[in-house]
Amino acid sequence: MNPPATRKPAQVFCIANQKGGVGKTTTAINLAAALSTHGKRVLLIDLDPQGNATMGSGINKNTVEKNLYQVLIGTATITEARVRSEAGAYDVLPANRELSGAEIDLVQMEDREQQLKQAISLIIDEYDFILIDCPPTLSLLTLNGLASAHGVIIPMQCEYFALEGLSDLVNTVKRVHRNINPELHLIGLLRVMFDPRVTLQQQVSAQIETHFGDKVFKSIVPRNVRLAEAPSHGLPGIVYDKNSRGAKAYIEFGNELIKRIKQEAAQAGA
Ligand code: ATP
Ligand code: MG
């Protein structure tokens, strides 16, 4: 492992999809844990007032001293608010219901969509990856996430309406890229909760490949009950049962992401 001084600042990725319950938080938690198994220094930012990424990382959202809300309104720094997920071996910037008030406070602030980016800039050198678990909305909170990120990872279920919702998100990413954050780009689409026995899912999966080509990750996360059980134990799925099919898929996804980033960096340098 290189000494920290020679490392580059973190890559910041949003895990986003405005559709609810599509596997964003499950992906964020398991990707954070998978990257940390590679010796990467990872911060998981919980940008959702539901606080599911916090709880699923084994941190009690109701007893944390500080949370993302204070960071966004400027009364705490990330250094003061972050906590360690011992379960996943990564840091967490926790969230809870308080964060829903941030929308109202932010509206009155200057640079209201840049607050998270400014907070991240102070600690970006301390990590290799910063993952942001977005809420199921295209709100000011999500905008703060997109304004802070280099890339977006979109988990999606292969269902009939999936592609329709996707175009809204892809258009939002393009708009943010144009107007707020020129660094932002789509990293890729991850098919999750996949059941190959369902013909419609196979068809939608093939459609996604046709539309998005190389932007579709080869790794596919199956529907797997062990992944759904893990959060109630405060553990990432890949720690809860590392031999489950779901865990293996997320470990594979972590490997694929690291490989893809290396390739992109090599192409950019060429
Ligand atoms: P929200 O939009 O509410 O933030 P989300 O997109 O973050 O939801 P998750 O919370 O990750 O979605 O997942 C929704 C539900 O599906 C959870 O109960 C989760 O445990 C379960 N789940 C996620 N991925 C899988 C999977 N691959 N197999 C089985 N269950 C899964
Ligand atoms: Mg979620």
Short mmCIF file of C-alpha atoms and ligand atoms in Angstrom, two decimals:
data_model
loop_
_atom_site.label_atom_id
_atom_site.label_comp_id
_atom_site.label_asym_id
_atom_site.label_seq_id
_atom_site.Cartn_x
_atom_site.Cartn_y
_atom_site.Cartn_z
CA MET A 1 0.00 0.00 0.00
CA ASN A 2 1.30 3.50 -0.83
CA PRO A 3 1.85 5.94 2.01
CA PRO A 4 -1.10 8.37 2.27
CA ALA A 5 0.94 11.38 1.10
CA THR A 6 1.34 9.91 -2.40
CA ARG A 7 -2.33 9.07 -2.80
CA LYS A 8 -4.71 11.07 -4.95
CA PRO A 9 -7.78 12.83 -3.47
CA ALA A 10 -10.89 10.68 -3.20
CA GLN A 11 -13.14 9.79 -6.09
CA VAL A 12 -16.62 10.91 -5.07
CA PHE A 13 -19.56 8.85 -6.31
CA CYS A 14 -23.29 9.32 -5.81
CA ILE A 15 -25.45 6.22 -5.65
CA ALA A 16 -28.63 7.66 -7.06
CA ASN A 17 -32.02 6.80 -8.48
CA GLN A 18 -35.08 8.89 -7.70
CA LYS A 19 -37.17 5.73 -7.69
CA GLY A 20 -37.69 4.41 -4.15
CA GLY A 21 -36.61 1.00 -2.90
CA VAL A 22 -34.44 0.06 -5.89
CA GLY A 23 -31.36 -0.93 -3.90
CA LYS A 24 -29.40 2.34 -3.56
CA THR A 25 -28.62 1.95 0.13
CA THR A 26 -27.84 -1.76 -0.17
CA THR A 27 -25.44 -0.92 -3.00
CA ALA A 28 -23.83 1.98 -1.10
CA ILE A 29 -23.22 -0.08 2.06
CA ASN A 30 -21.92 -3.17 0.28
CA LEU A 31 -19.77 -1.20 -2.14
CA ALA A 32 -18.22 0.74 0.78
CA ALA A 33 -17.42 -2.55 2.53
CA ALA A 34 -16.17 -4.19 -0.69
CA LEU A 35 -13.81 -1.29 -1.46
CA SER A 36 -12.47 -1.35 2.09
CA THR A 37 -11.47 -5.01 1.65
CA HIS A 38 -9.07 -3.73 -1.01
CA GLY A 39 -7.41 -1.51 1.60
CA LYS A 40 -9.19 1.58 0.24
CA ARG A 41 -10.07 4.34 2.68
CA VAL A 42 -13.81 4.86 2.31
CA LEU A 43 -16.30 7.41 3.63
CA LEU A 44 -20.01 6.66 3.21
CA ILE A 45 -22.17 9.77 3.36
CA ASP A 46 -25.81 9.16 4.27
CA LEU A 47 -27.71 11.82 2.34
CA ASP A 48 -31.12 10.41 3.21
CA PRO A 49 -33.15 11.48 6.29
CA GLN A 50 -34.33 7.83 6.51
CA GLY A 51 -30.82 7.09 7.83
CA ASN A 52 -30.82 3.57 6.38
CA ALA A 53 -27.16 3.65 5.32
CA THR A 54 -26.26 4.73 8.87
CA MET A 55 -28.25 1.94 10.55
CA GLY A 56 -27.17 -0.67 8.00
CA SER A 57 -23.56 0.18 8.81
CA GLY A 58 -24.19 -0.69 12.47
CA ILE A 59 -24.50 2.89 13.72
CA ASN A 60 -27.49 4.03 15.76
CA LYS A 61 -28.83 7.08 13.91
CA ASN A 62 -30.70 8.30 16.98
CA THR A 63 -27.73 8.45 19.34
CA VAL A 64 -24.99 9.91 17.12
CA GLU A 65 -23.61 13.17 18.50
CA LYS A 66 -23.61 15.03 15.20
CA ASN A 67 -24.93 14.22 11.77
CA LEU A 68 -24.96 15.47 8.19
CA TYR A 69 -27.58 18.10 9.02
CA GLN A 70 -25.14 20.11 11.14
CA VAL A 71 -22.49 19.74 8.45
CA LEU A 72 -24.80 21.13 5.75
CA ILE A 73 -25.87 24.14 7.78
CA GLY A 74 -22.26 24.79 8.78
CA THR A 75 -22.34 24.16 12.52
CA ALA A 76 -20.12 21.03 12.37
CA THR A 77 -17.38 19.67 10.11
CA ILE A 78 -17.26 16.19 8.63
CA THR A 79 -14.30 15.48 10.91
CA GLU A 80 -16.50 16.19 13.93
CA ALA A 81 -19.55 14.29 12.68
CA ARG A 82 -18.12 11.13 11.10
CA VAL A 83 -18.16 7.81 12.91
CA ARG A 84 -16.46 4.51 12.21
CA SER A 85 -18.42 1.51 11.00
CA GLU A 86 -16.47 -1.26 12.69
CA ALA A 87 -18.67 -3.76 10.85
CA GLY A 88 -17.72 -2.51 7.41
CA ALA A 89 -14.29 -0.98 8.15
CA TYR A 90 -15.24 2.38 6.65
CA ASP A 91 -16.26 5.80 7.99
CA VAL A 92 -19.85 7.03 7.95
CA LEU A 93 -21.23 10.54 7.94
CA PRO A 94 -24.54 9.67 9.62
CA ALA A 95 -28.03 11.01 8.99
CA ASN A 96 -31.41 10.92 10.66
CA ARG A 97 -34.77 12.71 10.51
CA GLU A 98 -33.13 16.00 11.39
CA LEU A 99 -31.73 16.08 7.86
CA SER A 100 -35.19 16.63 6.38
CA GLY A 101 -35.04 20.14 7.87
CA ALA A 102 -31.92 20.89 5.84
CA GLU A 103 -33.97 21.46 2.68
CA ILE A 104 -35.63 24.48 4.29
CA ASP A 105 -32.42 25.86 5.82
CA LEU A 106 -30.48 25.40 2.59
CA VAL A 107 -32.98 27.33 0.48
CA GLN A 108 -32.08 30.48 2.37
CA MET A 109 -28.33 30.00 1.96
CA GLU A 110 -26.03 31.31 -0.73
CA ASP A 111 -24.46 28.52 -2.82
CA ARG A 112 -27.16 26.25 -1.42
CA GLU A 113 -26.29 23.36 -3.74
CA GLN A 114 -22.57 23.60 -2.93
CA GLN A 115 -22.65 23.09 0.85
CA LEU A 116 -21.80 19.39 0.79
CA LYS A 117 -19.01 19.91 -1.76
CA GLN A 118 -17.44 22.59 0.44
CA ALA A 119 -17.57 20.29 3.47
CA ILE A 120 -16.09 17.39 1.50
CA SER A 121 -13.23 19.53 0.17
CA LEU A 122 -11.77 19.68 3.69
CA ILE A 123 -11.38 15.90 4.00
CA ILE A 124 -11.14 14.73 0.38
CA ASP A 125 -7.43 13.90 0.77
CA GLU A 126 -8.14 11.52 3.64
CA TYR A 127 -10.02 9.00 1.50
CA ASP A 128 -9.73 6.99 -1.68
CA PHE A 129 -13.50 6.80 -2.19
CA ILE A 130 -16.40 8.85 -0.90
CA LEU A 131 -19.79 7.25 -1.59
CA ILE A 132 -22.98 9.27 -1.22
CA ASP A 133 -26.22 7.36 -0.61
CA CYS A 134 -28.89 9.63 -2.16
CA PRO A 135 -32.55 9.83 -1.13
CA PRO A 136 -35.28 8.73 -3.57
CA THR A 137 -35.93 12.29 -4.77
CA LEU A 138 -34.43 14.85 -7.11
CA SER A 139 -34.34 17.37 -4.25
CA LEU A 140 -31.91 20.00 -3.02
CA LEU A 141 -30.25 17.28 -0.95
CA THR A 142 -29.68 15.13 -4.04
CA LEU A 143 -28.49 18.22 -5.91
CA ASN A 144 -25.87 18.75 -3.17
CA GLY A 145 -24.79 15.14 -3.73
CA LEU A 146 -24.55 15.53 -7.51
CA ALA A 147 -22.73 18.86 -7.17
CA SER A 148 -20.08 17.14 -5.00
CA ALA A 149 -19.50 14.06 -7.12
CA HIS A 150 -17.24 13.00 -9.95
CA GLY A 151 -19.61 10.27 -10.95
CA VAL A 152 -23.00 8.66 -10.55
CA ILE A 153 -23.70 4.98 -10.08
CA ILE A 154 -27.31 4.05 -10.78
CA PRO A 155 -28.67 0.84 -9.28
CA MET A 156 -31.78 -0.34 -11.07
CA GLN A 157 -34.26 -3.16 -11.15
CA CYS A 158 -35.01 -4.65 -14.53
CA GLU A 159 -38.69 -3.78 -14.52
CA TYR A 160 -41.06 -2.32 -17.04
CA PHE A 161 -40.99 1.32 -15.88
CA ALA A 162 -37.29 1.33 -14.99
CA LEU A 163 -36.14 2.85 -18.26
CA GLU A 164 -38.71 5.62 -18.12
CA GLY A 165 -37.53 6.90 -14.73
CA LEU A 166 -33.96 6.53 -15.86
CA SER A 167 -34.24 9.19 -18.54
CA ASP A 168 -35.27 11.78 -15.89
CA LEU A 169 -32.19 10.95 -13.86
CA VAL A 170 -29.84 10.91 -16.84
CA ASN A 171 -31.23 14.32 -17.90
CA THR A 172 -30.69 15.68 -14.37
CA VAL A 173 -27.10 14.41 -14.42
CA LYS A 174 -26.58 16.17 -17.77
CA ARG A 175 -28.08 19.41 -16.45
CA VAL A 176 -25.91 19.34 -13.32
CA HIS A 177 -22.88 18.59 -15.51
CA ARG A 178 -23.69 21.61 -17.72
CA ASN A 179 -24.68 24.13 -15.05
CA ILE A 180 -23.13 23.25 -11.71
CA ASN A 181 -20.49 20.53 -11.86
CA PRO A 182 -18.60 19.88 -15.11
CA GLU A 183 -16.75 16.94 -13.49
CA LEU A 184 -19.94 14.92 -13.07
CA HIS A 185 -20.42 11.94 -15.37
CA LEU A 186 -22.31 8.67 -15.42
CA ILE A 187 -20.07 5.89 -14.13
CA GLY A 188 -22.50 3.11 -14.80
CA LEU A 189 -25.74 1.26 -14.30
CA LEU A 190 -25.88 -1.67 -11.92
CA ARG A 191 -28.62 -4.24 -12.31
CA VAL A 192 -29.83 -5.30 -8.87
CA MET A 193 -32.45 -7.61 -7.33
CA PHE A 194 -32.20 -9.54 -10.55
CA ASP A 195 -34.20 -12.72 -11.05
CA PRO A 196 -33.11 -14.47 -14.27
CA ARG A 197 -36.18 -16.73 -14.17
CA VAL A 198 -38.42 -13.78 -14.96
CA THR A 199 -38.52 -13.33 -18.72
CA LEU A 200 -39.45 -9.65 -18.47
CA GLN A 201 -36.36 -8.98 -16.38
CA GLN A 202 -34.17 -10.64 -19.01
CA GLN A 203 -35.82 -8.54 -21.71
CA VAL A 204 -35.40 -5.26 -19.79
CA SER A 205 -31.80 -6.21 -18.95
CA ALA A 206 -31.08 -6.72 -22.67
CA GLN A 207 -32.78 -3.38 -23.46
CA ILE A 208 -30.60 -1.61 -20.92
CA GLU A 209 -27.49 -3.10 -22.53
CA THR A 210 -28.66 -1.95 -25.96
CA HIS A 211 -29.34 1.60 -24.74
CA PHE A 212 -26.35 2.11 -22.48
CA GLY A 213 -23.70 -0.29 -23.87
CA ASP A 214 -20.42 -0.04 -21.94
CA LYS A 215 -22.06 2.00 -19.21
CA VAL A 216 -23.77 -1.16 -17.91
CA PHE A 217 -21.70 -3.00 -15.31
CA LYS A 218 -21.12 -6.67 -16.14
CA SER A 219 -21.70 -7.63 -12.50
CA ILE A 220 -25.35 -8.33 -11.75
CA VAL A 221 -26.69 -8.46 -8.19
CA PRO A 222 -29.33 -11.20 -7.76
CA ARG A 223 -32.34 -10.99 -5.52
CA ASN A 224 -30.96 -12.60 -2.38
CA VAL A 225 -32.57 -12.73 1.04
CA ARG A 226 -29.22 -12.57 2.87
CA LEU A 227 -28.72 -9.02 1.54
CA ALA A 228 -32.14 -8.04 2.88
CA GLU A 229 -31.48 -9.62 6.29
CA ALA A 230 -28.08 -8.01 6.84
CA PRO A 231 -29.22 -4.44 7.77
CA SER A 232 -31.25 -5.70 10.74
CA HIS A 233 -27.95 -7.04 12.12
CA GLY A 234 -26.20 -3.71 11.43
CA LEU A 235 -23.87 -5.45 8.99
CA PRO A 236 -23.10 -5.06 5.28
CA GLY A 237 -24.30 -8.13 3.37
CA ILE A 238 -20.73 -8.98 2.38
CA VAL A 239 -19.81 -9.23 6.07
CA TYR A 240 -23.05 -10.86 7.26
CA ASP A 241 -22.73 -13.81 4.87
CA LYS A 242 -19.77 -13.46 2.57
CA ASN A 243 -20.55 -16.72 0.78
CA SER A 244 -24.09 -15.74 -0.21
CA ARG A 245 -24.78 -15.09 -3.87
CA GLY A 246 -25.64 -11.48 -3.09
CA ALA A 247 -22.37 -10.89 -1.23
CA LYS A 248 -20.33 -12.48 -4.01
CA ALA A 249 -22.03 -10.21 -6.55
CA TYR A 250 -21.20 -7.05 -4.59
CA ILE A 251 -17.58 -8.18 -4.11
CA GLU A 252 -17.41 -8.75 -7.86
CA PHE A 253 -18.94 -5.31 -8.44
CA GLY A 254 -16.27 -3.69 -6.24
CA ASN A 255 -13.56 -5.43 -8.28
CA GLU A 256 -15.17 -4.33 -11.54
CA LEU A 257 -15.46 -0.71 -10.40
CA ILE A 258 -11.80 -0.54 -9.38
CA LYS A 259 -10.78 -2.05 -12.71
CA ARG A 260 -12.99 0.38 -14.64
CA ILE A 261 -11.56 3.40 -12.84
CA LYS A 262 -8.00 2.23 -13.57
CA GLN A 263 -8.87 1.81 -17.25
CA GLU A 264 -10.48 5.26 -17.43
CA ALA A 265 -7.44 6.82 -15.76
CA ALA A 266 -5.11 5.03 -18.20
CA GLN A 267 -7.19 6.23 -21.17
CA ALA A 268 -7.23 9.81 -19.83
CA GLY A 269 -3.44 9.69 -19.41
CA ALA A 270 -2.82 8.16 -22.85
P1 ATP B 1 -34.98 4.13 -0.71
O1 ATP B 1 -35.36 4.70 -2.04
O2 ATP B 1 -36.12 4.02 0.25
O3 ATP B 1 -33.78 4.83 -0.13
P2 ATP B 1 -33.18 2.15 -1.69
O4 ATP B 1 -33.19 2.44 -3.16
O5 ATP B 1 -32.05 2.66 -0.90
O6 ATP B 1 -34.55 2.62 -1.01
P3 ATP B 1 -32.74 -0.38 -0.41
O7 ATP B 1 -33.12 0.17 0.92
O8 ATP B 1 -31.30 -0.67 -0.66
O9 ATP B 1 -33.29 0.56 -1.56
O10 ATP B 1 -33.54 -1.70 -0.75
C1 ATP B 1 -34.95 -1.76 -0.62
C2 ATP B 1 -35.32 -3.09 0.06
O11 ATP B 1 -34.91 -4.18 -0.76
C3 ATP B 1 -34.61 -3.28 1.40
O12 ATP B 1 -35.47 -3.95 2.25
C4 ATP B 1 -33.43 -4.15 1.04
O13 ATP B 1 -32.97 -4.93 2.13
C5 ATP B 1 -33.98 -5.00 -0.08
N1 ATP B 1 -32.95 -5.39 -1.05
C6 ATP B 1 -32.04 -4.59 -1.66
N2 ATP B 1 -31.29 -5.28 -2.53
C7 ATP B 1 -31.71 -6.57 -2.46
C8 ATP B 1 -31.35 -7.78 -3.14
N3 ATP B 1 -30.38 -7.80 -4.06
N4 ATP B 1 -32.03 -8.91 -2.83
C9 ATP B 1 -33.02 -8.89 -1.92
N5 ATP B 1 -33.41 -7.80 -1.26
C10 ATP B 1 -32.79 -6.64 -1.52
MG MG B 2 -32.01 4.19 0.56
#
